[in-house]
Tab-separated table of C-alpha atoms in Angstrom:
chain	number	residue	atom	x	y	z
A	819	UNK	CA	39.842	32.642	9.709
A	820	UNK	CA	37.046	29.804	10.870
A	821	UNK	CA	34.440	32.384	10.961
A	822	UNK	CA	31.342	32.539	8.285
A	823	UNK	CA	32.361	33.506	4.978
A	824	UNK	CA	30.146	34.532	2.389
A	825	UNK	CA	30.749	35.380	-1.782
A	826	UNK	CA	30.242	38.684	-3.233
A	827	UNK	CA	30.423	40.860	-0.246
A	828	UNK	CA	29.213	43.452	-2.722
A	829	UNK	CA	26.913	43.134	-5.877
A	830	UNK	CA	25.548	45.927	-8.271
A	831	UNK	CA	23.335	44.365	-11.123
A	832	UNK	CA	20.462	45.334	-13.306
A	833	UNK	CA	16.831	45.256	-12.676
A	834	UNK	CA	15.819	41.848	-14.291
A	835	UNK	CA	19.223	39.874	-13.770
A	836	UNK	CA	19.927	36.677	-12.048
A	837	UNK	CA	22.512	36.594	-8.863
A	838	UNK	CA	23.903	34.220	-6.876
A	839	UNK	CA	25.434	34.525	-3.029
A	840	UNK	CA	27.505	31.827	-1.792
A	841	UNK	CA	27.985	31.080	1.796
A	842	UNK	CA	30.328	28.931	3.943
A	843	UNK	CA	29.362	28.376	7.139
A	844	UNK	CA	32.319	27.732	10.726
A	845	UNK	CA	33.156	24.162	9.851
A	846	UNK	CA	31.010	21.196	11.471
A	847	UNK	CA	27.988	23.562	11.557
A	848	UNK	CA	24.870	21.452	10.935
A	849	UNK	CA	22.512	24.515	11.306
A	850	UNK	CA	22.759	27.630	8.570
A	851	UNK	CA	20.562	30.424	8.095
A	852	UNK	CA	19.717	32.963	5.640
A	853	UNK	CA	18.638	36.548	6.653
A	854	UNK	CA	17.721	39.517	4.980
A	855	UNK	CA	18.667	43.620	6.275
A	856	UNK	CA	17.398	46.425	4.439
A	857	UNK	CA	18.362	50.051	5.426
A	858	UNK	CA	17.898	51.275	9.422
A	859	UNK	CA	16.025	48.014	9.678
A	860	UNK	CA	16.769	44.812	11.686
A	861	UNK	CA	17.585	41.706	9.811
A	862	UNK	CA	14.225	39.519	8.735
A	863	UNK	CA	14.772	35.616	8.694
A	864	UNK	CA	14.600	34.138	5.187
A	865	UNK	CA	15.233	30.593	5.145
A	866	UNK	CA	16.794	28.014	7.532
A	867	UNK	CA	18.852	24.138	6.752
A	868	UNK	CA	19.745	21.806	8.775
A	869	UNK	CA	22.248	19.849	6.490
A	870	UNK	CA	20.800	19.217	2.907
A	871	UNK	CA	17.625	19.690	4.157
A	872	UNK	CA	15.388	23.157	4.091
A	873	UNK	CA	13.440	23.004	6.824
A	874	UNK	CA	11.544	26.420	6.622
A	875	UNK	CA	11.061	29.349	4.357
A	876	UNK	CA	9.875	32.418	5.549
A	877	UNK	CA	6.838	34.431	3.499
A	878	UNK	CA	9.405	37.402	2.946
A	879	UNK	CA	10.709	34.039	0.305
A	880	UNK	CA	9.149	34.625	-2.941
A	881	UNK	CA	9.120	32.898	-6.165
A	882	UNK	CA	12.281	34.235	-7.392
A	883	UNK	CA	14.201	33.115	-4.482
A	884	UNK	CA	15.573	29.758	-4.192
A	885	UNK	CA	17.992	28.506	-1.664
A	886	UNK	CA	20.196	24.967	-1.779
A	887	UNK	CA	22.496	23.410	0.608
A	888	UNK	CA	23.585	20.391	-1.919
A	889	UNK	CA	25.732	18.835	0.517
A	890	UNK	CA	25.104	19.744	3.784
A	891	UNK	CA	28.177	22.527	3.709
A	892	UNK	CA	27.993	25.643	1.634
A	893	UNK	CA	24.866	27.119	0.688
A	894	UNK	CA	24.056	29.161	-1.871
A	895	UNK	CA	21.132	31.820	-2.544
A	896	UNK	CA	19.638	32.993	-5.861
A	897	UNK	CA	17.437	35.303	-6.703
A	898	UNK	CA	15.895	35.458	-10.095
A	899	UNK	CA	14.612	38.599	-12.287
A	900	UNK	CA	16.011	41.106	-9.537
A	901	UNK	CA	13.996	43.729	-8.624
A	902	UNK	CA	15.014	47.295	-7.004
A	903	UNK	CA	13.243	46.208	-3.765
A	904	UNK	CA	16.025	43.069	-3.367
A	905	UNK	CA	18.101	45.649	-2.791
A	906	UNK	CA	19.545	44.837	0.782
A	907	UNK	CA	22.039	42.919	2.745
A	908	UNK	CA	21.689	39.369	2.433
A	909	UNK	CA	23.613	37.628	6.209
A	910	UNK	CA	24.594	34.258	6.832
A	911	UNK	CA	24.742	32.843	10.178
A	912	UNK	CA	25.370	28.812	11.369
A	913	UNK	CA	25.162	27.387	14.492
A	914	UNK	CA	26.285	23.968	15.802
A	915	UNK	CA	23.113	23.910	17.684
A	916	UNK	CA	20.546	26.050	18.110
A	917	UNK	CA	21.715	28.595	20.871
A	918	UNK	CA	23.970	30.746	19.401
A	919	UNK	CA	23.705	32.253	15.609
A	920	UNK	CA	27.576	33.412	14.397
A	921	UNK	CA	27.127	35.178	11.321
A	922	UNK	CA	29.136	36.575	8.334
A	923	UNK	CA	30.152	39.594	6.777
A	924	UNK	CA	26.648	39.792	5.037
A	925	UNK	CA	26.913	40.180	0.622
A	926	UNK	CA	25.208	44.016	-0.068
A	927	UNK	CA	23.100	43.904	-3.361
A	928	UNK	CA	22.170	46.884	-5.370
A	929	UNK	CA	19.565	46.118	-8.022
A	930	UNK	CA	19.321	49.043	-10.296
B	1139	UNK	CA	3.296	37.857	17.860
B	1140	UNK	CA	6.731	38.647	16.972
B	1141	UNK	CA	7.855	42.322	17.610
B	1142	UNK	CA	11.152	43.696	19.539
B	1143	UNK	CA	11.383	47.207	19.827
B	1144	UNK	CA	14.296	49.186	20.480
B	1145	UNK	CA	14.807	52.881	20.976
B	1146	UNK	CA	16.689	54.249	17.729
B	1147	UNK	CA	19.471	56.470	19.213
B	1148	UNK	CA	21.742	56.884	22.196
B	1149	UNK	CA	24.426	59.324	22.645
B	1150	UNK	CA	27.281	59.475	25.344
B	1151	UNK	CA	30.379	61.118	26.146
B	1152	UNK	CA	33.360	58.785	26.614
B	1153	UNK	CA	34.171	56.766	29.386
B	1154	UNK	CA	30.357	56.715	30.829
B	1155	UNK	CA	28.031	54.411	30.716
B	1156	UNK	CA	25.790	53.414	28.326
B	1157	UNK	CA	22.092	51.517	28.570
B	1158	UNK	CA	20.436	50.140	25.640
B	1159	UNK	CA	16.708	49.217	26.205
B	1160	UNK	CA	14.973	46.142	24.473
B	1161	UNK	CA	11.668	45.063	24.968
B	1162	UNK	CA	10.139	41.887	23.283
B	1163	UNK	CA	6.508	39.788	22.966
B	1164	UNK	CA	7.297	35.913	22.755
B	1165	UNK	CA	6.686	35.165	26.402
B	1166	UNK	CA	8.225	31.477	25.025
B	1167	UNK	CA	11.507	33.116	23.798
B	1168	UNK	CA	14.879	31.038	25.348
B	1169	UNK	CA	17.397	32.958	24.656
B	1170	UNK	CA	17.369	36.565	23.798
B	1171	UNK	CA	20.862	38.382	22.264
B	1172	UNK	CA	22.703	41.227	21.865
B	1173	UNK	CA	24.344	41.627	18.285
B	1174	UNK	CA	26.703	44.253	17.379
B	1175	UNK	CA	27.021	46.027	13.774
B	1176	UNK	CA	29.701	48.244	12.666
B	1177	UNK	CA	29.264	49.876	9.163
B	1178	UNK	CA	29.031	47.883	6.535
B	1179	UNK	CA	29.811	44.784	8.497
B	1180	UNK	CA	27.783	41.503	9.516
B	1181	UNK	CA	26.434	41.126	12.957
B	1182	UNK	CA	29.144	40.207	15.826
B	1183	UNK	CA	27.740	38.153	18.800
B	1184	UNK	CA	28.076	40.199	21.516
B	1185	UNK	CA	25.892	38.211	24.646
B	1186	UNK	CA	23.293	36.260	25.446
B	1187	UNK	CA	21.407	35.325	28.730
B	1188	UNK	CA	19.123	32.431	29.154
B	1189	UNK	CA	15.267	33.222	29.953
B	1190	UNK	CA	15.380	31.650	33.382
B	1191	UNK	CA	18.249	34.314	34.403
B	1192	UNK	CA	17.766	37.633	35.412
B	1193	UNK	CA	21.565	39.068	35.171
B	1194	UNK	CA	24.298	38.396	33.068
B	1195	UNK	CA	27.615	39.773	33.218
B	1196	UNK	CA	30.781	40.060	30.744
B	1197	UNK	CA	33.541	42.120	31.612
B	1198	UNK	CA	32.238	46.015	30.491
B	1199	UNK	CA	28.895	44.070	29.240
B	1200	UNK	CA	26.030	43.634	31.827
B	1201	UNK	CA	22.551	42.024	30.606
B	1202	UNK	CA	19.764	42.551	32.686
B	1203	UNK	CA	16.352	40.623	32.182
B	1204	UNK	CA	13.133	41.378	33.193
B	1205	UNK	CA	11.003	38.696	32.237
B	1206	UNK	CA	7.775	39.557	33.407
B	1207	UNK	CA	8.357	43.013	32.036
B	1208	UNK	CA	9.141	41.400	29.176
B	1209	UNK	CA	12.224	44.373	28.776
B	1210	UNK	CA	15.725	43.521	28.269
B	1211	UNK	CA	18.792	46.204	28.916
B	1212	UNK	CA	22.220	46.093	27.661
B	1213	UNK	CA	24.877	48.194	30.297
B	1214	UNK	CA	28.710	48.982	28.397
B	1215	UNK	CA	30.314	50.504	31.162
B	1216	UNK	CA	33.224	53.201	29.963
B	1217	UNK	CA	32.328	53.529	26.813
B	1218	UNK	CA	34.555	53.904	24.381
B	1219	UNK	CA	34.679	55.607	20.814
B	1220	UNK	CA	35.096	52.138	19.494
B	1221	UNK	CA	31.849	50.950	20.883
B	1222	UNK	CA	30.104	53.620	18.386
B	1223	UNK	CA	28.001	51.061	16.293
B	1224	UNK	CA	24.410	49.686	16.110
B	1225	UNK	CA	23.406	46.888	18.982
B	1226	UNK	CA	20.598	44.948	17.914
B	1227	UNK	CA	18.105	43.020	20.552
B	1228	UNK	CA	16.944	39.776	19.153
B	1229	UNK	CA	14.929	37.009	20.590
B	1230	UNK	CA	15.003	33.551	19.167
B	1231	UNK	CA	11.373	32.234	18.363
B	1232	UNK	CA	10.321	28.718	17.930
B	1233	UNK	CA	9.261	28.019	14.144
B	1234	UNK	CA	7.174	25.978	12.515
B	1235	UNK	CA	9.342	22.882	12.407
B	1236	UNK	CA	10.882	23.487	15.865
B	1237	UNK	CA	13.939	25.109	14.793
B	1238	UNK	CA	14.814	28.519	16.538
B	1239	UNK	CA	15.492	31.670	14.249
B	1240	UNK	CA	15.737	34.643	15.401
B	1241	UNK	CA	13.501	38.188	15.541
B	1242	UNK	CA	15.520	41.350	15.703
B	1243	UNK	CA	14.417	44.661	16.278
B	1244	UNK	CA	15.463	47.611	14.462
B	1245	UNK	CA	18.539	47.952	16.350
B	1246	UNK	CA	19.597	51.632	18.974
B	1247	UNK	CA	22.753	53.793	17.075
B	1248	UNK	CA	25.161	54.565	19.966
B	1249	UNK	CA	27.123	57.234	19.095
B	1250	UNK	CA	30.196	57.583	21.701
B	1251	UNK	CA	31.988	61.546	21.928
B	1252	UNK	CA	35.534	62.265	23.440
């Protein structure tokens, strides 16, 4: 499968923990994206790379959020001292450029 | 501003056809989409059409743009039960460092009957 792949697809942790999503975007993809979907909602834009570098951050990106993209490949996405309103789907897409997002299965948190 | 609104359900009865209504703001949008979610799942790529077209067809798929309406319409002729998901209307909106991300509204539940 070349398609996006992403690492949990599910995580349950306590209020307070640390996680960590990985995601590997379709080889050769310069562009990646990370989104955010919470229930019967649409998913909100979080943070965008184009190779190493991150480019923009949305406002929805607080403190405890911190995205990397060491080499220009994977990416991963960490949120620090979970709270029950991270709770939510957390979607990967990558494009080649620009036009067309392709994203993954999406990693579903549950902070409780 | 940055606001695409959908209409949250649609029902139909198998093998008719089925019209999913989008509207959107950003005037400067180039592309606009149609995603499609099954439960649980990510968002599959379903269509796009370029803001300078007005139709867009893809076997049972046909996009239809209104750009001075600012309204975009999804048509899946003969539905089928497999279609049942949520589509999602997104428009792709220029950001601050010229990149293109995308604004999705809250996405129509089609639910398809036998």
């Amino acid at each position: 499968d070349t398609g996006v792949s992403q690492d949990p697809r599910h995580k349950i942790t306590k209020r307070g923990q640390n996680v960590t999503f990985r995601c590997d975007p379709i080889s050769e993809h310069n562009r990646l994206y990370w989104y955010r979907q919470t229930l019967g909602q649409g998913p909100e834009f979080l943070t965008y790379f184009q190779n190493e570098a991150q480019l923009e951050k949305s406002r929805l990106l607080s403190d405890r959020f911190s995205a990397e993209r060491p080499k220009g490949s994977f990416s991963t996405l960490e949120i620090q001292r979970t709270e029950q309103g991270d709770s939510a789907m957390y979607l990967c897409a990558s494009t080649p450029s620009g036009e067309t997002q392709y994203f993954g299965p999406g990693t579903r948190l549950l902070v409780l | 501003g940055e606001d695409v609104e959908q209409s949250l359900f649609l029902s139909v009865r198998e093998g008719d056809s089925s019209v999913i209504n989008c509207t959107y703001t950003d005037s400067s949008s180039t592309y606009l989409y149609w995603y499609k979610q099954e439960p649980g799942a990510g968002l599959q790529l379903l269509t796009y059409i370029f803001s300078n077209m007005d139709m867009k067809q893809d076997q049972r798929l046909t996009v239809l743009l209104n750009k001075k309406d600012k309204h975009l319409s999804l048509r899946i002729a003969d539905t089928q039960t497999g279609d049942s998901a949520i589509y999602f209307c997104a428009e792709s909106i220029f950001g601050n460092t010229g990149f293109q991300k995308l604004v999705f509204g809250t996405g129509t539940r089609l639910l398809v009957s036998p």
